[in-house]
Each structure stands twice: as structure tokens, then as C-alpha cells.
Coordinates of C-alpha atoms in Angstrom, one line a residue:
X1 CA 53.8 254.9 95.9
X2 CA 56.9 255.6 97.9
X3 CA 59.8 253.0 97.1
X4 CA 60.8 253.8 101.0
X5 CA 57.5 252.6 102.0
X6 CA 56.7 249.3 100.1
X7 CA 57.5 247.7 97.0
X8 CA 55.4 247.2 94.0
X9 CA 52.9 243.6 94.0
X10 CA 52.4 241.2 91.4
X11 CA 49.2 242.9 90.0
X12 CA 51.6 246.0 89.2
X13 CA 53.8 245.1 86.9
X14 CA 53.9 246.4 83.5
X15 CA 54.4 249.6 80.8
X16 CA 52.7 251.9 83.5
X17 CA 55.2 250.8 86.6
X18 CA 58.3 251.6 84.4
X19 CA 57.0 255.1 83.2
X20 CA 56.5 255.9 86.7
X21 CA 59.4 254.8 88.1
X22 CA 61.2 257.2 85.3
X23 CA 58.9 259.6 86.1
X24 CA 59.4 259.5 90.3
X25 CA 63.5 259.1 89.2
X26 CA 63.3 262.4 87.8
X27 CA 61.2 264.2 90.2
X28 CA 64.0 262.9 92.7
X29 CA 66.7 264.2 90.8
X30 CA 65.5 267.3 90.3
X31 CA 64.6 268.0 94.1
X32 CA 68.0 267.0 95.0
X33 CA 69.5 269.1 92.5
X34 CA 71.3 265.8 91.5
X35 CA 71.1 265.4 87.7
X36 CA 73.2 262.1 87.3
X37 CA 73.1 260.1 84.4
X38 CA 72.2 256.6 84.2
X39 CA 69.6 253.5 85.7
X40 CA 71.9 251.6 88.0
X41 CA 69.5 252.7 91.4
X42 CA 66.1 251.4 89.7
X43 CA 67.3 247.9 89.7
X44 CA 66.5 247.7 93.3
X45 CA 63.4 249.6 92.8
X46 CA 61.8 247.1 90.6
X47 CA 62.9 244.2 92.2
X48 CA 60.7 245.3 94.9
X49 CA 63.4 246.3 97.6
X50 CA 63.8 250.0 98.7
X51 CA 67.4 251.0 98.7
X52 CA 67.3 254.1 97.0
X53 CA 70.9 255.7 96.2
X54 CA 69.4 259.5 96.0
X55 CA 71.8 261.5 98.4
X56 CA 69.1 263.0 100.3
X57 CA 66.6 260.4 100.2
X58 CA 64.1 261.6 103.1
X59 CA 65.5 264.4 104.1
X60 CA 68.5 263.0 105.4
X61 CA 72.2 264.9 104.1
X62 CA 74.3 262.8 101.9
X63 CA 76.9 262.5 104.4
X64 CA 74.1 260.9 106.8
X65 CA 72.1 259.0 103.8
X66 CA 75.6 257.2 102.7
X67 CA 76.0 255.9 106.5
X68 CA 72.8 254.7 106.3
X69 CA 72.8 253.3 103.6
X70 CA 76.1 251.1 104.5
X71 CA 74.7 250.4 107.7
X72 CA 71.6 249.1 106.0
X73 CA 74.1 246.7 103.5
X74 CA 76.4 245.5 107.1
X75 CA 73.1 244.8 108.8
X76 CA 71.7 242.5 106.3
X77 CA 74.8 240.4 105.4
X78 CA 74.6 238.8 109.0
X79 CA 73.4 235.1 109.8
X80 CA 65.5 226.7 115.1
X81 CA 64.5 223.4 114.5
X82 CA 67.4 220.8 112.7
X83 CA 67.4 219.8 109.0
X84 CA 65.5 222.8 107.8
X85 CA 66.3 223.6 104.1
X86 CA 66.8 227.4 103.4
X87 CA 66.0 227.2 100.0
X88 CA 67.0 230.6 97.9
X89 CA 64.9 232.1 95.2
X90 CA 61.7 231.5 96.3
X91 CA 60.4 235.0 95.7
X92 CA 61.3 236.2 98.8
X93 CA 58.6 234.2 100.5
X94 CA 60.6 231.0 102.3
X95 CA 57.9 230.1 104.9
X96 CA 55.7 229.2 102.5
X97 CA 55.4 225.2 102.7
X98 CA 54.9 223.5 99.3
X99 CA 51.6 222.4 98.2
X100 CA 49.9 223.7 101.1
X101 CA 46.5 225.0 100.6
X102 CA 46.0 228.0 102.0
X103 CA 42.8 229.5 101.9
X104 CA 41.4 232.5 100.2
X105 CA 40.6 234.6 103.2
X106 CA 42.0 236.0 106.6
X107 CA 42.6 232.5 107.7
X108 CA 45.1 232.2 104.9
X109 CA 47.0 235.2 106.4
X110 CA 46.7 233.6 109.4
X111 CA 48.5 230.5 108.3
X112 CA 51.0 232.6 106.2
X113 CA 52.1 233.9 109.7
X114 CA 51.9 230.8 111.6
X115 CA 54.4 229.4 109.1
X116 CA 56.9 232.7 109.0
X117 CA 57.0 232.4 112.5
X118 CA 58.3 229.3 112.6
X119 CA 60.7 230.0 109.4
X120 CA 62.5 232.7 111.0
X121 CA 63.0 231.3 114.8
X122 CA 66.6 230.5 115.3
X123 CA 67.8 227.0 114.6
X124 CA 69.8 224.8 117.5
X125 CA 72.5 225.5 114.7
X126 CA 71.6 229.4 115.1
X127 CA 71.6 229.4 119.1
X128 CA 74.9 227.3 118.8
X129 CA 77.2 230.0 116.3
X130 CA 76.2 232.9 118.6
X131 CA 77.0 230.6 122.1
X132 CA 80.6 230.2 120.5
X133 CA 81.0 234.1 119.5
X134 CA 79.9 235.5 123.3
X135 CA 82.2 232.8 124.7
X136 CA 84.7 233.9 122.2
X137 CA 84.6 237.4 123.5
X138 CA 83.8 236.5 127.1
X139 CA 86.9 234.6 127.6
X140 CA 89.4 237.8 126.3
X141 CA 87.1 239.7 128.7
X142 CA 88.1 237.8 131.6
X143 CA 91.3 236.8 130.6
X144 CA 91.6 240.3 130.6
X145 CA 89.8 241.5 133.8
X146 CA 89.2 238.7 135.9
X147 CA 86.9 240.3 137.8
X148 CA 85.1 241.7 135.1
X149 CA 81.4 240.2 134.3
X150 CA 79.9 239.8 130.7
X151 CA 76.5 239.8 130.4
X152 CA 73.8 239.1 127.6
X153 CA 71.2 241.2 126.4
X154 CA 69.1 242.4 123.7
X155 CA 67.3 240.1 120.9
X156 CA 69.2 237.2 121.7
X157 CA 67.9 237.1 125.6
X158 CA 64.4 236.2 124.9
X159 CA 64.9 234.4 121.6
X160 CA 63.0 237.2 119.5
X161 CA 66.0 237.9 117.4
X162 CA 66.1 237.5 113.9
X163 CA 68.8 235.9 111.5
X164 CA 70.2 239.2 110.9
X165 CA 70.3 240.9 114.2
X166 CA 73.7 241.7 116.3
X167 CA 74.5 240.4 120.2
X168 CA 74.1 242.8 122.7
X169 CA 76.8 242.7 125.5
X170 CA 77.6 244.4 128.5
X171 CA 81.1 244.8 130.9
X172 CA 80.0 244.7 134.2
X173 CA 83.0 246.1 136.3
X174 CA 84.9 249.0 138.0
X175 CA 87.1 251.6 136.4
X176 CA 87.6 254.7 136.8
X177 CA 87.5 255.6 132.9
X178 CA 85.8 253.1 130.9
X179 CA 88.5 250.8 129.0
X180 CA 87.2 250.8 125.1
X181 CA 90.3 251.7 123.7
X182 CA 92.3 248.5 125.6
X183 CA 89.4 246.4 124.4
X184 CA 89.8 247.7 121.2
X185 CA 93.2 246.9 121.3
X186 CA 92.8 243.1 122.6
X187 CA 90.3 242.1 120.2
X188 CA 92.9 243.5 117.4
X189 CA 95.9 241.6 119.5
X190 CA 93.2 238.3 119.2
X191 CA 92.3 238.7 115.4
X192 CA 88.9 237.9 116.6
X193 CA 86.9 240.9 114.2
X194 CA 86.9 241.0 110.8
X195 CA 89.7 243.9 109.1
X196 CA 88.3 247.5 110.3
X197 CA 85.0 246.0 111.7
X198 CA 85.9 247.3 115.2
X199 CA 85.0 250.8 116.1
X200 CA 85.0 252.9 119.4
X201 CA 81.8 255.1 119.8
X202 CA 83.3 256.7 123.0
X203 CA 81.4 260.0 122.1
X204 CA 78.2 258.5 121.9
X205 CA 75.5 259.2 125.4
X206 CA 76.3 255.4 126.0
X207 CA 80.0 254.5 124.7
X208 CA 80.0 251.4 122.9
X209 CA 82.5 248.9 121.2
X210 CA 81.0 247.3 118.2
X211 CA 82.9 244.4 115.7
X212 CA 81.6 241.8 113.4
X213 CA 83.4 238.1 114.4
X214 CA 85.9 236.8 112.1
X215 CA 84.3 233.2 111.7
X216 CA 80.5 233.8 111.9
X217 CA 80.4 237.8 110.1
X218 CA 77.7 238.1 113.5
X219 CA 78.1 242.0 114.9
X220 CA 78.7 242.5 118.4
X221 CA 78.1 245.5 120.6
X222 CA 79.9 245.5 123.6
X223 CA 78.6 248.4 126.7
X224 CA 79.5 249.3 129.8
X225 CA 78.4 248.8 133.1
X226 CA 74.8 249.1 131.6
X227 CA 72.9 247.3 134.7
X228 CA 69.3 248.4 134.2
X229 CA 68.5 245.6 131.8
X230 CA 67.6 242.3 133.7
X231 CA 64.2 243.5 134.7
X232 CA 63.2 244.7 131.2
X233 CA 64.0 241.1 130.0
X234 CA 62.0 239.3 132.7
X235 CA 59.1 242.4 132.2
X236 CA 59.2 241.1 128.4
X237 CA 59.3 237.3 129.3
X238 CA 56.1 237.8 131.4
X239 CA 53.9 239.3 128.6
X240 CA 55.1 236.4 126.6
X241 CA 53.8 234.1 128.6
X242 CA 50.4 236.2 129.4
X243 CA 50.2 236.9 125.3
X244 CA 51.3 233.8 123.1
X245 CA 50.7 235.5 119.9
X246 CA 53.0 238.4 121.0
X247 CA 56.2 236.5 119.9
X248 CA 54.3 236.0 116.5
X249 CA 53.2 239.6 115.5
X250 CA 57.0 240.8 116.8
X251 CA 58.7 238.2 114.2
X252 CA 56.7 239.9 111.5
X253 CA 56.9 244.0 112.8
X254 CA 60.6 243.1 113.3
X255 CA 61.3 242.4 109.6
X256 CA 58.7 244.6 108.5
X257 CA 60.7 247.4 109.9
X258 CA 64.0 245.8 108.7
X259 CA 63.4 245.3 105.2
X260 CA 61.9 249.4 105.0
X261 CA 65.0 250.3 107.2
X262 CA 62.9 251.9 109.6
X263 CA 64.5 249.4 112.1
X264 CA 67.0 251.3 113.8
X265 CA 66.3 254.5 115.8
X266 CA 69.3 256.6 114.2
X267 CA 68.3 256.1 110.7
X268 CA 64.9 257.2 112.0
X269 CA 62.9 254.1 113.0
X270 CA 62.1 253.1 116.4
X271 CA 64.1 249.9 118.2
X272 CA 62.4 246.4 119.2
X273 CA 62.2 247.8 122.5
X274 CA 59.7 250.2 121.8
X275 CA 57.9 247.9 118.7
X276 CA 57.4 245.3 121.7
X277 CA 56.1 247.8 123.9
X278 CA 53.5 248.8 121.6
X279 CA 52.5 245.2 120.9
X280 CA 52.1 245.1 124.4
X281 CA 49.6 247.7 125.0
X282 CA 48.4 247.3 121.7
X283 CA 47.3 243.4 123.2
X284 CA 46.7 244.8 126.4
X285 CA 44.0 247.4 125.4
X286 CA 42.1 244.7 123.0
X287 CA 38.7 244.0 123.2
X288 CA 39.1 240.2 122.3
X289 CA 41.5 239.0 125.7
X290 CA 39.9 235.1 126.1
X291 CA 41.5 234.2 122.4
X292 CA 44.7 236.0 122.8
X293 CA 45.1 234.1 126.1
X294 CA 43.9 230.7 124.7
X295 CA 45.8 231.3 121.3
X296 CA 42.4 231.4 119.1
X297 CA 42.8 234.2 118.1
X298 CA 43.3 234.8 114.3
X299 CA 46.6 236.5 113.7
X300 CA 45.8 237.9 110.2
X301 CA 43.2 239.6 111.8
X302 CA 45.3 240.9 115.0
X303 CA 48.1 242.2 112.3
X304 CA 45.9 244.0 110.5
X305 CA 44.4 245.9 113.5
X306 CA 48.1 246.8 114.7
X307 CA 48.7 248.2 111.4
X308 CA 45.1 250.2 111.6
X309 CA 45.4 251.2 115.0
X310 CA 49.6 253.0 114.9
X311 CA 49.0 254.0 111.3
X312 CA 45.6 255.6 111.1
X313 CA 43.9 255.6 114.4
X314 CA 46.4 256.6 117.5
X315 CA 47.0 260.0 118.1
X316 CA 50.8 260.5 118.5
X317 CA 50.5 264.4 119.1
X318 CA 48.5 264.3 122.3
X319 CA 48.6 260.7 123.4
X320 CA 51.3 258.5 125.1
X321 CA 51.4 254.7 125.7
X322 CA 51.5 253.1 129.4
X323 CA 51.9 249.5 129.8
X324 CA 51.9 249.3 133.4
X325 CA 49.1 248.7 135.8
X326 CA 46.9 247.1 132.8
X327 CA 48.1 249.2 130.1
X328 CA 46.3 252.5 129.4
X329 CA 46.8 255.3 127.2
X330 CA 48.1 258.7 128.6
X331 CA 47.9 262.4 127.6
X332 CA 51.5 263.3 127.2
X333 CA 50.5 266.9 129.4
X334 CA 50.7 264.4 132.8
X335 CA 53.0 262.6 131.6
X336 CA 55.1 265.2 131.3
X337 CA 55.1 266.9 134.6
X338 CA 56.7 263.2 135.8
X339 CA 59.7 264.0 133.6
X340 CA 63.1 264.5 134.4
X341 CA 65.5 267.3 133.0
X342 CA 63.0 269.1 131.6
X343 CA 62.1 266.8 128.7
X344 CA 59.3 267.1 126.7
X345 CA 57.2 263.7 125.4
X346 CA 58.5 263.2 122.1
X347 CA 56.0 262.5 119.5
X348 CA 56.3 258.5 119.8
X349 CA 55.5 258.6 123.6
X350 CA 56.2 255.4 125.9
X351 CA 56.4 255.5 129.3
X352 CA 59.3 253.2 130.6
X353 CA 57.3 250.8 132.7
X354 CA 60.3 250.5 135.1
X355 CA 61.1 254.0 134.9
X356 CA 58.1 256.4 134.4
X357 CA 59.9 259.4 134.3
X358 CA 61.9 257.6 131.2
X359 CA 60.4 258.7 127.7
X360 CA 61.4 255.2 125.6
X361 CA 60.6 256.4 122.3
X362 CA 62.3 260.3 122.6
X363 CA 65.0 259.5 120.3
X364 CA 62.8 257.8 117.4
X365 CA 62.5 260.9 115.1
X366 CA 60.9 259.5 112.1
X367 CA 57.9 258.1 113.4
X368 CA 56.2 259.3 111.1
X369 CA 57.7 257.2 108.2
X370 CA 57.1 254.4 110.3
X371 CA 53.5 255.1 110.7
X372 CA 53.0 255.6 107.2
X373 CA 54.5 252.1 106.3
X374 CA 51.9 251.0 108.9
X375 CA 49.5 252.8 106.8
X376 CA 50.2 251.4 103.7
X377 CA 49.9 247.7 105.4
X378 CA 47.0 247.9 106.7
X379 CA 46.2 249.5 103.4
X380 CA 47.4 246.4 101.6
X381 CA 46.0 243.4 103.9
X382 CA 42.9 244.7 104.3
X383 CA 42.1 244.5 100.1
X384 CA 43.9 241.6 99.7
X385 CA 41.7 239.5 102.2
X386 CA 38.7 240.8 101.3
X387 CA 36.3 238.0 100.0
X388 CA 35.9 240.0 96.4
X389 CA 39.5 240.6 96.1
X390 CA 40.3 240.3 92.1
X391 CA 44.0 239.5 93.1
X392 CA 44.2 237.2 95.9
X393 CA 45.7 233.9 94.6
X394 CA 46.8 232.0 97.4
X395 CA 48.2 229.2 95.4
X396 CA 50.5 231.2 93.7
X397 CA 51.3 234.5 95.2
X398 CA 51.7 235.1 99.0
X399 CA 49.4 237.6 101.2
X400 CA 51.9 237.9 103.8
X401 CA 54.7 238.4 101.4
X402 CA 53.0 242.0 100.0
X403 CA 54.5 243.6 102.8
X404 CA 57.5 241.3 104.5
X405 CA 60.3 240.0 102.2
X406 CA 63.0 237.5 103.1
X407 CA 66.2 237.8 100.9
X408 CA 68.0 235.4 99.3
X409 CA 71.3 236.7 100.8
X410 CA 70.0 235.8 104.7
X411 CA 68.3 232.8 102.9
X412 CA 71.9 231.4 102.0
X413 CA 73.8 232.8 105.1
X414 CA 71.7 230.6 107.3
X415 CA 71.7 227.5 105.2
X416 CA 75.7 227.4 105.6
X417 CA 75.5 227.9 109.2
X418 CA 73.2 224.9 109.3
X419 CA 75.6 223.4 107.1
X420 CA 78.9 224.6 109.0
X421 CA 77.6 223.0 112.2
X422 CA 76.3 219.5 110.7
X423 CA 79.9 219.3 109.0
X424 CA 81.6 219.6 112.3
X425 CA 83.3 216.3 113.8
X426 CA 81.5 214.7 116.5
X427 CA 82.5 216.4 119.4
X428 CA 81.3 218.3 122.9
X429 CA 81.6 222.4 122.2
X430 CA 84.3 223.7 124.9
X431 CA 81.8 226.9 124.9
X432 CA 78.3 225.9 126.4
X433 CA 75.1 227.8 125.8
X434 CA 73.8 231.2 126.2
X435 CA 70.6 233.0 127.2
X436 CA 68.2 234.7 124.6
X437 CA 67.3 237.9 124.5
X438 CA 65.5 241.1 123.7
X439 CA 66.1 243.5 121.4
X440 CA 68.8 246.1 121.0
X441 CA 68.1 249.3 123.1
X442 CA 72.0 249.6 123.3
X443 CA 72.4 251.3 119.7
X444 CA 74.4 253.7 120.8
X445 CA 73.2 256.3 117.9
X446 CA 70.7 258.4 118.6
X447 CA 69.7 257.5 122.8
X448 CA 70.3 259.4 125.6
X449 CA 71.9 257.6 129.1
X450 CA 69.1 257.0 131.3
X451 CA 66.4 257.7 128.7
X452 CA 67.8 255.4 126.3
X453 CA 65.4 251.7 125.6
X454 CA 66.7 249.7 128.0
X455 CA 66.7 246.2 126.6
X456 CA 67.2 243.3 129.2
X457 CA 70.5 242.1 130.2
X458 CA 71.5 238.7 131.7
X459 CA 74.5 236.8 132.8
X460 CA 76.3 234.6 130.3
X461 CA 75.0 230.9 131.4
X462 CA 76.8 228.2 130.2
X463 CA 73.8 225.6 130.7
X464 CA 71.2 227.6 129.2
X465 CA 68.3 225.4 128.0
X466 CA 67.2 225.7 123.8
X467 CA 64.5 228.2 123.9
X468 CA 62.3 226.4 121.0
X469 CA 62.2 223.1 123.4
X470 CA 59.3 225.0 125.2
X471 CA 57.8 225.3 121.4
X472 CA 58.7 221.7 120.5
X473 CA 59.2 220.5 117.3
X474 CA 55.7 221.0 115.0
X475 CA 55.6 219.3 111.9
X476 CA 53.8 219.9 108.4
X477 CA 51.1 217.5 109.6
X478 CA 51.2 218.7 113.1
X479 CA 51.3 222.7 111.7
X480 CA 48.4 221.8 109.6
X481 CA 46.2 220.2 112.3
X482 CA 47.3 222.7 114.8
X483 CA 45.6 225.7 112.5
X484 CA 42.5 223.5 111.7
X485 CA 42.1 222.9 115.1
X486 CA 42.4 226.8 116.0
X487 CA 40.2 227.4 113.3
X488 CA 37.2 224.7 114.3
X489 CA 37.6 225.7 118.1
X490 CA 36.3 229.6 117.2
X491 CA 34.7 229.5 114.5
X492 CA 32.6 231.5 114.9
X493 CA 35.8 234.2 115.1
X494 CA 36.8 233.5 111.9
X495 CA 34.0 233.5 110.1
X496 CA 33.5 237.2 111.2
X497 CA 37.0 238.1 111.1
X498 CA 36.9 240.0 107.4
X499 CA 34.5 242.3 109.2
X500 CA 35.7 242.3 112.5
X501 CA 39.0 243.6 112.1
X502 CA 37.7 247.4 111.9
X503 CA 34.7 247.2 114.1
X504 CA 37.1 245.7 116.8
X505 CA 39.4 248.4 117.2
X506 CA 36.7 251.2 117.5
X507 CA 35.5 248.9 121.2
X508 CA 39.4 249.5 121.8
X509 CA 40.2 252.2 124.6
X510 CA 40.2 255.2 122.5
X511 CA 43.3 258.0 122.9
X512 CA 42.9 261.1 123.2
X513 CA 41.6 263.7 120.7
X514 CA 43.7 266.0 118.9

């Protein structure tokens, strides 16, 4: 088992794990000619977390594998409905509601995801912190440049972010060299960033400003003039509302990318952009469209068939992904002849759907790690909701939880800023409300200008409604009979649904052949 790639489950614990844990510590060593003394790095090992200090862990040099590796520790110290207890040391499974009984089968997953969904969307308290922080920064824009125009985009635009992710900003305005070093200097001038948070990326294909806020520890990239957004985010908003359970499956890729690290295209993941794009086509191309318009359809079972489809069936040497016009896959030979600049499809192929001579995934080069993690998911689900599982205890240990882990840290971060805001005196914030918005194809690392993942944009707007009033608030009860209800209106899906999963893809329009 690769530490990179999951963490060990209940049923594994024992003599045996710790011999091979010494045994895989030493292998490690030796290949990276690094024969160090001492244990410290297996703690996180056996806690079931994969930060692994070897200085060339996957291939990557020490100089690059230490970056990473603080990147990985910045991106997980950062912070919907009111009242909601974020109780730590709950075995890194929080959604799970006490005393709920949920079954022994795919409609246990089901729920499990149901629940995490509704865990992990931001709080009023959530939307509120990051409202304050862009008009924080907004207003030393403009004070600034007056004619200057700050716009939102990224995770926070549609809502899909999660607790940990950063805000995505862009400058609209005219210069004739882009001004990151006098921004720089104002937000040091406005003690607005925490001590040596702020950093200038101005050799990077898109230049970039990044800080984490003073008051909130919430990390901020700030672009330029990066216009191409808006359209992306009303694209994504549309499958939303053609696909209900897209917001669902995203919330669990999303931190089943972050907690492997594969989350961030530099370090060798792949960006939200593209995750959301293969969602997309991944819905679009399924066999079963009535339920995933109606929301019947069984999300355990639609996970598992993600994970079976990009980690065992898709062919990412020959075939690209096309979500426009229906969705359809593509041999990456025509795709090719409509590129620009003599690129070549890269091996995770996605055709911009506003841009088809844009390659979206070109700069993810470790795919492949993040097709094994798929791999070993659907590797994982698949046993554990079978009906003769011998470890499937759904009173006790969580099916969702053997591949997506919440940690205590983020647990605690968002129960202060629950607590910061319900402390505050009564009083009408002098900074309004913000749009929402889809994820974070402005990393600068690893992109290329136009061939970058464009992630939607949008004006700063003050009077933004809440995006969970279109959810409304759900309670236990009304969660409970909400599932039952999905469950007794298609039956006849469930009841199939521990055989379906694999017969289902196969009616799925198949890509190409290597």
C-alpha cells in the first residue's frame, strides 16, 4: 500500500502493519540514499495521514519535496447553516450524525455523502469572514487606483469551496507594467497579511500576489487583468443546475484530492477546474440521466463509478474529454490539429469548452498518481459495500471515511470562526456580501497564460444573496426523511445498485482503444 495513496483502515491494524511500515521505511531510505536515524515520519503514517518526510518522495527533488511539503502544512491551517457544532476527535469522520442508522449497503454510502455534503458547505459565519477579507483588500485596491476593479473568482464564486481553500482575485485595470510590487508594498504599509505571508510571483506565466489575512489566516491570490473567467463560472453554474448531485460528488473529489495532496497542479495533481470538468462529462456520458436530473440517483453508487471509470477504465493515452455540445469523448489526434502553438494533448486531455484550442489539463503532470488514488477507491468502496463484506460496521466505523478524512485542525479552525462571529456585538457589517465561486485555476505554478484553467471571475457584489438559502435549512429529521424518501421513490435502483455500479459504466460511451 502506498502511504501517498491512502491510509491504512480499521481491519489493518496490528503486528503485521508495523513490520511493514519498518519494512517500506527502509526500502525508502535506501532508494533515496538517505540513511537517517530515527521514527519521527511514521507517526503520520500510522495515524492514517500521508505526509511523508522522505526528500524525494515521488520522484520529486528535495528542494521541490520540502515546498511541497510546506505548501501542503499552509494549505491545511486555513478556515453553512448557524449553530453547527464542529466537534474535534471524531476519527476524522464529522458528518457522521449520532445514533443514525445507516444501513449496511450502498445506501449507507449514500447517506454517508448526503451528510458530508452538508458538513462541509460553508456556514453564514464562513461566507461572512471571507465577505470582510475581499472587502478588506478591495478597499486598499481602490483607495489605491480608483479606477481599478476587483473581482471574485475561483471556489468561492459558486460556493463549491471548501473550509480550507484560498480566494481567488483579480485587478481589473490599465497599466502599462503590471503593479505587484506597489501592491506588495501597500498591503505591507496596511499590516493587512500575516509576517512574510506576502509573496510576488512576477516570473510565473500568470504573475500573481498571494498573502494569508492577518485576522482570519484565509490565503488570498490576487491576478491581473485575468478577464476570461465570468463565462467559466456561469458554464459551471449551468451544469449545477442541470446535475444536482454534481455539487455533491465535487465536495468529496475535492477533499479526496486534498487530504492525498494531489490537489494542486504544481505538486502534481490536477485543479477543481479540471476535477469539475470531468464530473461533468463523467454525468453527461451516463447511462442513468432521469435520476441524476430528478436527484434519485444513489450517490454511493455514482462515486464509485467515477472512481472506476478515471482509475481503471478511461484511456488517458489516446482519449480526450469534450464537454461541449453533449459531452463526448475525443481522440486526442483531432484534437490536436485544433491546437495552438504547436502543443501537444497532454496525457489528462480536456478541451476548454470556451476555448477548444485550450488543453485544460496540460500542466497536470502526475495524473497518474491521481488515477491510481482513484484506483485504490474504487478498490476500497466496492468491498466495503458488498453485501458479504466481513468488515462493514456501519455503526461503528464509517464507509465514506476509508478514503476522505476531515482533520481535527480544520475541525477547530471552523468552530472559532463560528464562535468569533456569534461573539461579535450586535451590529450591521460595514463590508456586505460577496459572490461564490469556482475553484482556483489561478495557481500561478505550473499553468501557461491562455492555456491555463480558467476558473470563473465575478464582480465583488456587496448584496450578494447566501448561496445555501437556495438549499434551505434540512434538519436531522428532515435529512432522514429526505433519503427515505429518495430511497422509496426508486427502489428499484437501489435494490440493484451493488450490482449495477459495474454493469452501468460498460453502457457508458466507451473511449477510445489504446
Amino acid at each position: 500500500m502506498d502511504p501517498s495513496i491512502s491510509w491504512f483502515q480499521p481491519e489493518q491494524e496490528g503486528p503485521a502493519k508495523n513490520l511493514w511500515l519498518r519494512v517500506w521505511k527502509t526500502q525508502q531510505e535506501f532508494d533515496n540514499m538517505n540513511l537517517k536515524e530515527g521514527d519521527g515520519e511514521m507517526d503520520t503514517i500510522a495515524n492514517g495521514f500521508n505526509t511523508i518526510n522522505s526528500p524525494m518522495m515521488n520522484g520529486k527533488t528535495d528542494k521541490t519535496s520540502n515546498f511541497a511539503q510546506r505548501r501542503r502544512k499552509d494549505n491545511r491551517l486555513t478556515v453553512r447553516s448557524s449553530n453547527r457544532k464542529f466537534v474535534p476527535d471524531c476519527g476524522g469522520c464529522p458528518w457522521r450524525q449520532p445514533n443514525f442508522p445507516y444501513p449496511k449497503s450502498i445506501l449507507g454510502l449514500h447517506q454517508e455523502i448526503e451528510h458530508f455534503y452538508r458538513y462541509m458547505s460553508p456556514t453564514e459565519a464562513e461566507d461572512k469572514i471571507r465577505a470582510e477579507v475581499v472587502g478588506r483588500i478591495d478597499k486598499i485596491i481602490v483607495s489605491k487606483w480608483p479606477e481599478a476593479k476587483v473581482e471574485i473568482f475561483g471556489s468561492y464564486r459558486t460556493g463549491l469551496y471548501l473550509p480550507t481553500s484560498d480566494i481567488d482575485l483579480v485587478v481589473i485595470g490599465k497599466w502599462t507594467n503590471l503593479p505587484l510590487r506597489t501592491l506588495e508594498q501597500e498591503f505591507l504599509e496596511k499590516d493587512i497579511a500575516v509576517e512574510n505571508s506576502i509573496k510576488v510571483l512576477d516570473k510565473a506565466s500568470v504573475p500573481i500576489v498571494k498573502l494569508t489575512d492577518k485576522k482570519t489566516d484565509i490565503k488570498v491570490d490576487i491576478s491581473f487583468n485575468m478577464c476570461n473567467g465570468v463565462k467559466s463560472a456561469e458554464l459551471i453554474k449551468t451544469y449545477v443546475d442541470k446535475f444536482p448531485v454534481l455539487p455533491k460528488l465535487v465536495y468529496v473529489l475535492k477533499q479526496f484530492l486534498l487530504e492525498r495532496d494531489l490537489n494542486e497542479v504544481f505538486t502534481g495533481g490536477i485543479s477543481s477546474y479540471s476535477l469539475i470538468l470531468m464530473c461533468i462529462s463523467f454525468l453527461q456520458l451516463h447511462p442513468r440521466q432521469d435520476s441524476l436530473r430528478n436527484c434519485s440517483a444513489n450517490l454511493g453508487v455514482l462515486l464509485i463509478e467515477f472512481f472506476e471509470l478515471y482509475g481503471r477504465k478511461f484511456n488517458y493515452i489516446n482519449t480526450g474529454i469534450r464537454i461541449r455540445d453533449g459531452g463526448k469523448y475525443i481522440n486526442k489526434e483531432d484534437m490536436q490539429k485544433e491546437m495552438i502553438d504547436g502543443h501537444r494533448p497532454s496525457m489528462l486531455c480536456i478541451e476548454d469548452p470556451l476555448q477548444p484550442s485550450n488543453d485544460i489539463g496540460r500542466s497536470s503532470y502526475g495524473v497518474l498518481q491521481v488515477k491510481r488514488a482513484f484506483e485504490y477507491a474504487y478498490t476500497v468502496l466496492s468491498n466495503v459495500v458488498h453485501p458479504l463484506s466481513l468488515y462493514t460496521n456501519c455503526a461503528q466505523m464509517s464507509m465514506l471515511g476509508r478514503i476522505v478524512r476531515v482533520r481535527d485542525k480544520v475541525i477547530e479552525q471552523r468552530q472559532r470562526v463560528e464562535d468569533s462571529i456569534r461573539l461579535r456585538p450586535s451590529r450591521s457589517s460595514s463590508t456586505g456580501s460577496t459572490s461564490s465561486a469556482e475553484d482556483s485555476a489561478v495557481s500561478s505554478e505550473g499553468s501557461d497564460g491562455p492555456s491555463r484553467d480558467n476558473s470563473p471571475n465575478i464582480s465583488y457584489q456587496p448584496q450578494r444573496p447566501s448561496p445555501h438559502k437556495a438549499i434551505g435549512p434540512i434538519g436531522k429529521g428532515h435529512i432522514r426523511s429526505h433519503i427515505h424518501n429518495t430511497h422509496n421513490s426508486n427502489s428499484s435502483h437501489n435494490n440493484s445498485s451493488h450490482n449495477s455500479y459495474q454493469a452501468s459504466t460498460t453502457k457508458r460511451k466507451k473511449p477510445h482503444k489504446q
